[in-house]
Amino acid sequence: DVKVTQSSRYLVKRTGEKVFLECVQDMDHENMFWYRQDPGLGLRLIYFSYDVKMKEKGDIPEGYSVSREKKERFSLILESASTNQTSMYLCATQTGLYSNQPQHFGDGTRLSIL
Amino acid sequence: DQQVKQNSPSLSVQEGRISILNCDYTNSMFDYFLWYKKYPAEGPTFLISISSIKDKNEDGRFTVFLNKSAKHLSLHIVPSQPGDSAVYFCAASAHGNKLVFGAGTILRVKS
């Protein structure tokens, strides 16, 4: 079974703080993704990576950056947290580039920015 | 521009009956479609998928139907069980590219 682990289930931060969300996978998958889930909007892609040190912008990258220094770890960074970044953040992995394989998700981090 | 739409925010069904969840898409380049199920406080889990070369795919109680001319797909759950109560997301991709998700439908199965 694929295991995708997100470092925190719940996180509370203050506006202006730099926030790090970590995601680790144990299946040697090439592709990793960061989404945010908001009511009525579904899952929206923030950034994704298909290899170490590679990153691509998703649909809503503004205010975020990512880091992938090792294949198994993909970090999402909120450079200066704002209240509109309060959300559920989901990490996912997928094997193969441009493959029709399902993505596997972690359990999410519920982030509150006060 | 919502390329994948789930127009029903919620659906309530009696245990043992059929649940039908619907999804419409606008991008004719989509060639792969998936359904995910999500319980509260958990990540989405993959349920079933279908390629655009098929019009039906079945896995146990779950069947996905694809109508390409109408750009419509549906997920049928028969018979519905209380444990099926969750949020269901439809997703689509074009040529193995990134997934585009719908807004989700909350399914409640009443016992």
mmCIF file of C-alpha atoms in Angstrom:
data_model
loop_
_atom_site.group_PDB
_atom_site.id
_atom_site.type_symbol
_atom_site.label_atom_id
_atom_site.label_comp_id
_atom_site.label_asym_id
_atom_site.label_seq_id
_atom_site.Cartn_x
_atom_site.Cartn_y
_atom_site.Cartn_z
ATOM 1 C CA ASP A 1 0.000 0.000 0.000
ATOM 2 C CA VAL A 2 1.116 3.526 -0.795
ATOM 3 C CA LYS A 3 1.716 5.607 2.288
ATOM 4 C CA VAL A 4 1.633 9.386 2.025
ATOM 5 C CA THR A 5 2.355 11.101 5.319
ATOM 6 C CA GLN A 6 1.683 14.747 6.032
ATOM 7 C CA SER A 7 3.582 16.045 9.016
ATOM 8 C CA SER A 8 0.690 17.753 10.810
ATOM 9 C CA ARG A 9 -3.051 17.071 10.918
ATOM 10 C CA TYR A 10 -3.898 20.478 12.405
ATOM 11 C CA LEU A 11 -1.869 23.660 12.398
ATOM 12 C CA VAL A 12 -2.607 27.181 13.649
ATOM 13 C CA LYS A 13 -0.394 30.062 12.534
ATOM 14 C CA ARG A 14 -0.537 33.848 12.530
ATOM 15 C CA THR A 15 -0.716 36.180 9.548
ATOM 16 C CA GLY A 16 2.673 37.047 8.167
ATOM 17 C CA GLU A 17 4.346 33.889 9.430
ATOM 18 C CA LYS A 18 6.304 31.627 7.078
ATOM 19 C CA VAL A 19 4.623 28.215 7.162
ATOM 20 C CA PHE A 20 6.046 24.862 6.099
ATOM 21 C CA LEU A 21 3.867 21.852 5.272
ATOM 22 C CA GLU A 22 5.728 18.605 4.780
ATOM 23 C CA CYS A 23 4.769 15.513 2.817
ATOM 24 C CA VAL A 24 6.666 12.225 2.670
ATOM 25 C CA GLN A 25 5.904 9.154 0.538
ATOM 26 C CA ASP A 26 7.332 5.669 0.752
ATOM 27 C CA MET A 27 6.596 4.295 -2.726
ATOM 28 C CA ASP A 28 9.299 5.899 -4.863
ATOM 29 C CA HIS A 29 6.688 7.740 -6.924
ATOM 30 C CA GLU A 30 7.988 10.301 -9.379
ATOM 31 C CA ASN A 31 5.119 12.767 -9.200
ATOM 32 C CA MET A 32 3.988 14.705 -6.141
ATOM 33 C CA PHE A 33 1.239 17.288 -5.816
ATOM 34 C CA TRP A 34 -0.088 19.882 -3.391
ATOM 35 C CA TYR A 35 -3.802 20.757 -3.397
ATOM 36 C CA ARG A 36 -6.043 22.819 -1.232
ATOM 37 C CA GLN A 37 -9.628 21.809 -0.602
ATOM 38 C CA ASP A 38 -12.291 24.428 0.101
ATOM 39 C CA PRO A 39 -16.075 23.929 0.407
ATOM 40 C CA GLY A 40 -17.838 24.294 -2.923
ATOM 41 C CA LEU A 41 -14.538 24.505 -4.815
ATOM 42 C CA GLY A 42 -13.276 20.940 -4.678
ATOM 43 C CA LEU A 43 -9.542 20.290 -4.888
ATOM 44 C CA ARG A 44 -7.416 22.937 -6.566
ATOM 45 C CA LEU A 45 -3.845 22.268 -7.613
ATOM 46 C CA ILE A 46 -1.226 24.590 -6.120
ATOM 47 C CA TYR A 47 2.051 23.091 -7.335
ATOM 48 C CA PHE A 48 3.351 19.765 -8.533
ATOM 49 C CA SER A 49 6.695 18.119 -9.109
ATOM 50 C CA TYR A 50 7.641 15.280 -11.424
ATOM 51 C CA ASP A 51 11.246 14.901 -10.303
ATOM 52 C CA VAL A 52 13.718 16.014 -7.670
ATOM 53 C CA LYS A 53 14.342 19.768 -7.847
ATOM 54 C CA MET A 54 11.656 20.113 -10.522
ATOM 55 C CA LYS A 55 8.437 22.025 -9.926
ATOM 56 C CA GLU A 56 5.512 23.253 -11.957
ATOM 57 C CA LYS A 57 2.833 25.785 -11.070
ATOM 58 C CA GLY A 58 -0.676 24.528 -10.719
ATOM 59 C CA ASP A 59 -3.860 26.551 -10.957
ATOM 60 C CA ILE A 60 -3.437 28.675 -7.810
ATOM 61 C CA PRO A 61 0.308 29.096 -7.043
ATOM 62 C CA GLU A 62 0.152 32.697 -5.794
ATOM 63 C CA GLY A 63 1.419 33.049 -2.229
ATOM 64 C CA TYR A 64 2.990 29.580 -2.216
ATOM 65 C CA SER A 65 6.277 27.974 -3.113
ATOM 66 C CA VAL A 66 7.516 24.379 -2.977
ATOM 67 C CA SER A 67 10.695 22.445 -2.464
ATOM 68 C CA ARG A 68 11.677 18.953 -3.542
ATOM 69 C CA GLU A 69 15.244 18.187 -2.519
ATOM 70 C CA LYS A 70 14.656 14.443 -2.194
ATOM 71 C CA LYS A 71 12.376 12.186 -4.189
ATOM 72 C CA GLU A 72 10.322 11.125 -1.195
ATOM 73 C CA ARG A 73 9.699 14.586 0.265
ATOM 74 C CA PHE A 74 7.703 17.518 -1.111
ATOM 75 C CA SER A 75 7.292 20.670 0.960
ATOM 76 C CA LEU A 76 4.745 23.437 0.557
ATOM 77 C CA ILE A 77 5.767 26.859 1.824
ATOM 78 C CA LEU A 78 3.477 29.775 2.583
ATOM 79 C CA GLU A 79 5.879 32.692 2.299
ATOM 80 C CA SER A 80 3.792 35.123 4.373
ATOM 81 C CA ALA A 81 0.611 33.491 5.608
ATOM 82 C CA SER A 82 -2.677 35.294 5.120
ATOM 83 C CA THR A 83 -6.173 34.510 6.407
ATOM 84 C CA ASN A 84 -7.377 33.515 2.923
ATOM 85 C CA GLN A 85 -4.914 30.637 3.060
ATOM 86 C CA THR A 86 -6.913 28.995 5.820
ATOM 87 C CA SER A 87 -7.816 25.676 4.227
ATOM 88 C CA MET A 88 -7.372 21.917 4.104
ATOM 89 C CA TYR A 89 -4.092 21.087 2.345
ATOM 90 C CA LEU A 90 -3.683 17.713 0.666
ATOM 91 C CA CYS A 91 -0.536 16.100 -0.672
ATOM 92 C CA ALA A 92 -0.713 13.391 -3.350
ATOM 93 C CA THR A 93 1.692 11.134 -5.217
ATOM 94 C CA GLN A 94 1.544 9.348 -8.554
ATOM 95 C CA THR A 95 3.808 6.957 -10.375
ATOM 96 C CA GLY A 96 5.054 7.777 -13.849
ATOM 97 C CA LEU A 97 5.085 10.926 -15.868
ATOM 98 C CA TYR A 98 1.974 11.497 -17.964
ATOM 99 C CA SER A 99 0.561 8.222 -16.787
ATOM 100 C CA ASN A 100 -3.075 7.407 -16.270
ATOM 101 C CA GLN A 101 -2.480 6.151 -12.776
ATOM 102 C CA PRO A 102 -4.532 7.272 -9.785
ATOM 103 C CA GLN A 103 -3.070 9.759 -7.373
ATOM 104 C CA HIS A 104 -2.691 8.658 -3.754
ATOM 105 C CA PHE A 105 -3.464 11.194 -1.054
ATOM 106 C CA GLY A 106 -2.300 11.884 2.468
ATOM 107 C CA ASP A 107 -4.821 12.592 5.218
ATOM 108 C CA GLY A 108 -4.444 16.331 4.912
ATOM 109 C CA THR A 109 -3.372 19.253 7.079
ATOM 110 C CA ARG A 110 -6.083 21.602 8.286
ATOM 111 C CA LEU A 111 -4.360 24.960 8.471
ATOM 112 C CA SER A 112 -5.856 27.952 10.234
ATOM 113 C CA ILE A 113 -4.311 31.382 9.811
ATOM 114 C CA LEU A 114 -5.336 33.842 12.525
ATOM 115 C CA ASP B 1 -13.736 28.346 -15.727
ATOM 116 C CA GLN B 2 -14.924 25.085 -14.183
ATOM 117 C CA GLN B 3 -13.983 22.308 -16.568
ATOM 118 C CA VAL B 4 -15.451 19.600 -14.315
ATOM 119 C CA LYS B 5 -18.810 20.230 -12.682
ATOM 120 C CA GLN B 6 -20.727 18.325 -10.080
ATOM 121 C CA ASN B 7 -24.000 20.184 -9.988
ATOM 122 C CA SER B 8 -25.518 18.388 -7.012
ATOM 123 C CA PRO B 9 -23.889 19.488 -3.754
ATOM 124 C CA SER B 10 -25.614 16.680 -1.860
ATOM 125 C CA LEU B 11 -27.641 13.520 -2.312
ATOM 126 C CA SER B 12 -29.612 11.484 0.208
ATOM 127 C CA VAL B 13 -30.472 7.821 -0.461
ATOM 128 C CA GLN B 14 -32.063 5.009 1.497
ATOM 129 C CA GLU B 15 -29.883 2.039 2.374
ATOM 130 C CA GLY B 16 -30.182 -0.719 -0.225
ATOM 131 C CA ARG B 17 -31.249 1.624 -3.023
ATOM 132 C CA ILE B 18 -29.168 2.931 -5.915
ATOM 133 C CA SER B 19 -27.033 6.077 -5.563
ATOM 134 C CA ILE B 20 -26.327 7.974 -8.781
ATOM 135 C CA LEU B 21 -23.730 10.727 -8.710
ATOM 136 C CA ASN B 22 -23.318 12.881 -11.790
ATOM 137 C CA CYS B 23 -20.467 14.821 -13.328
ATOM 138 C CA ASP B 24 -20.256 17.015 -16.447
ATOM 139 C CA TYR B 25 -17.135 18.246 -18.195
ATOM 140 C CA THR B 26 -16.407 20.802 -20.867
ATOM 141 C CA ASN B 27 -12.917 19.937 -22.114
ATOM 142 C CA SER B 28 -13.132 17.504 -25.029
ATOM 143 C CA MET B 29 -9.437 16.672 -24.583
ATOM 144 C CA PHE B 30 -10.130 14.797 -21.330
ATOM 145 C CA ASP B 31 -9.453 11.117 -21.887
ATOM 146 C CA TYR B 32 -9.342 9.664 -18.405
ATOM 147 C CA PHE B 33 -11.873 10.036 -15.615
ATOM 148 C CA LEU B 34 -11.777 9.029 -11.974
ATOM 149 C CA TRP B 35 -13.975 9.021 -8.907
ATOM 150 C CA TYR B 36 -12.568 9.577 -5.443
ATOM 151 C CA LYS B 37 -14.295 9.142 -2.110
ATOM 152 C CA LYS B 38 -13.449 11.235 0.940
ATOM 153 C CA TYR B 39 -14.394 10.741 4.569
ATOM 154 C CA PRO B 40 -14.058 13.649 7.030
ATOM 155 C CA ALA B 41 -10.517 14.090 8.382
ATOM 156 C CA GLU B 42 -9.094 11.701 5.779
ATOM 157 C CA GLY B 43 -7.572 12.172 2.352
ATOM 158 C CA PRO B 44 -9.480 11.210 -0.806
ATOM 159 C CA THR B 45 -9.192 7.560 -1.790
ATOM 160 C CA PHE B 46 -9.359 6.325 -5.344
ATOM 161 C CA LEU B 47 -12.570 4.479 -6.134
ATOM 162 C CA ILE B 48 -12.875 3.722 -9.841
ATOM 163 C CA SER B 49 -11.732 5.081 -13.196
ATOM 164 C CA ILE B 50 -12.652 4.918 -16.860
ATOM 165 C CA SER B 51 -10.776 5.620 -20.065
ATOM 166 C CA SER B 52 -12.448 7.543 -22.856
ATOM 167 C CA ILE B 53 -12.284 4.465 -25.087
ATOM 168 C CA LYS B 54 -14.851 2.764 -22.857
ATOM 169 C CA ASP B 55 -18.387 3.663 -21.879
ATOM 170 C CA LYS B 56 -18.672 1.555 -18.754
ATOM 171 C CA ASN B 57 -16.433 0.201 -16.034
ATOM 172 C CA GLU B 58 -17.619 -1.924 -13.148
ATOM 173 C CA ASP B 59 -16.005 -2.850 -9.836
ATOM 174 C CA GLY B 60 -18.233 -4.646 -7.390
ATOM 175 C CA ARG B 61 -21.030 -2.339 -6.262
ATOM 176 C CA PHE B 62 -19.552 0.592 -8.196
ATOM 177 C CA THR B 63 -20.093 1.284 -11.891
ATOM 178 C CA VAL B 64 -18.991 4.333 -13.827
ATOM 179 C CA PHE B 65 -20.707 5.268 -17.087
ATOM 180 C CA LEU B 66 -19.236 7.653 -19.643
ATOM 181 C CA ASN B 67 -21.267 9.450 -22.315
ATOM 182 C CA LYS B 68 -18.706 11.276 -24.437
ATOM 183 C CA SER B 69 -21.182 12.929 -26.759
ATOM 184 C CA ALA B 70 -22.913 14.504 -23.756
ATOM 185 C CA LYS B 71 -19.620 15.057 -21.893
ATOM 186 C CA HIS B 72 -21.200 13.387 -18.910
ATOM 187 C CA LEU B 73 -20.230 10.651 -16.521
ATOM 188 C CA SER B 74 -22.009 9.073 -13.628
ATOM 189 C CA LEU B 75 -21.179 6.811 -10.707
ATOM 190 C CA HIS B 76 -23.733 4.201 -9.691
ATOM 191 C CA ILE B 77 -23.562 2.519 -6.304
ATOM 192 C CA VAL B 78 -25.788 -0.528 -5.910
ATOM 193 C CA PRO B 79 -26.830 -1.351 -3.262
ATOM 194 C CA SER B 80 -25.974 1.721 -1.218
ATOM 195 C CA GLN B 81 -24.692 1.151 2.310
ATOM 196 C CA PRO B 82 -24.362 3.542 5.282
ATOM 197 C CA GLY B 83 -20.573 3.238 4.999
ATOM 198 C CA ASP B 84 -20.803 4.807 1.542
ATOM 199 C CA SER B 85 -21.732 8.141 3.156
ATOM 200 C CA ALA B 86 -18.892 10.458 2.147
ATOM 201 C CA VAL B 87 -17.954 13.220 -0.276
ATOM 202 C CA TYR B 88 -17.450 11.986 -3.836
ATOM 203 C CA PHE B 89 -15.185 13.861 -6.220
ATOM 204 C CA CYS B 90 -15.149 13.439 -9.965
ATOM 205 C CA ALA B 91 -11.806 14.156 -11.681
ATOM 206 C CA ALA B 92 -10.521 14.218 -15.254
ATOM 207 C CA SER B 93 -7.210 14.461 -17.075
ATOM 208 C CA ALA B 94 -6.035 14.964 -20.635
ATOM 209 C CA HIS B 95 -3.183 12.736 -21.903
ATOM 210 C CA GLY B 96 -1.928 11.941 -18.415
ATOM 211 C CA ASN B 97 -1.677 15.563 -17.407
ATOM 212 C CA LYS B 98 -2.728 16.997 -14.083
ATOM 213 C CA LEU B 99 -6.132 16.090 -12.669
ATOM 214 C CA VAL B 100 -8.997 18.581 -12.678
ATOM 215 C CA PHE B 101 -11.493 17.990 -9.867
ATOM 216 C CA GLY B 102 -15.155 18.804 -9.468
ATOM 217 C CA ALA B 103 -16.498 20.496 -6.353
ATOM 218 C CA GLY B 104 -17.750 17.231 -4.848
ATOM 219 C CA THR B 105 -21.114 15.730 -3.904
ATOM 220 C CA ILE B 106 -21.979 14.771 -0.322
ATOM 221 C CA LEU B 107 -23.710 11.400 -0.276
ATOM 222 C CA ARG B 108 -25.776 10.427 2.765
ATOM 223 C CA VAL B 109 -27.061 6.873 2.939
ATOM 224 C CA LYS B 110 -29.830 6.527 5.500
ATOM 225 C CA SER B 111 -30.369 3.252 7.327
#
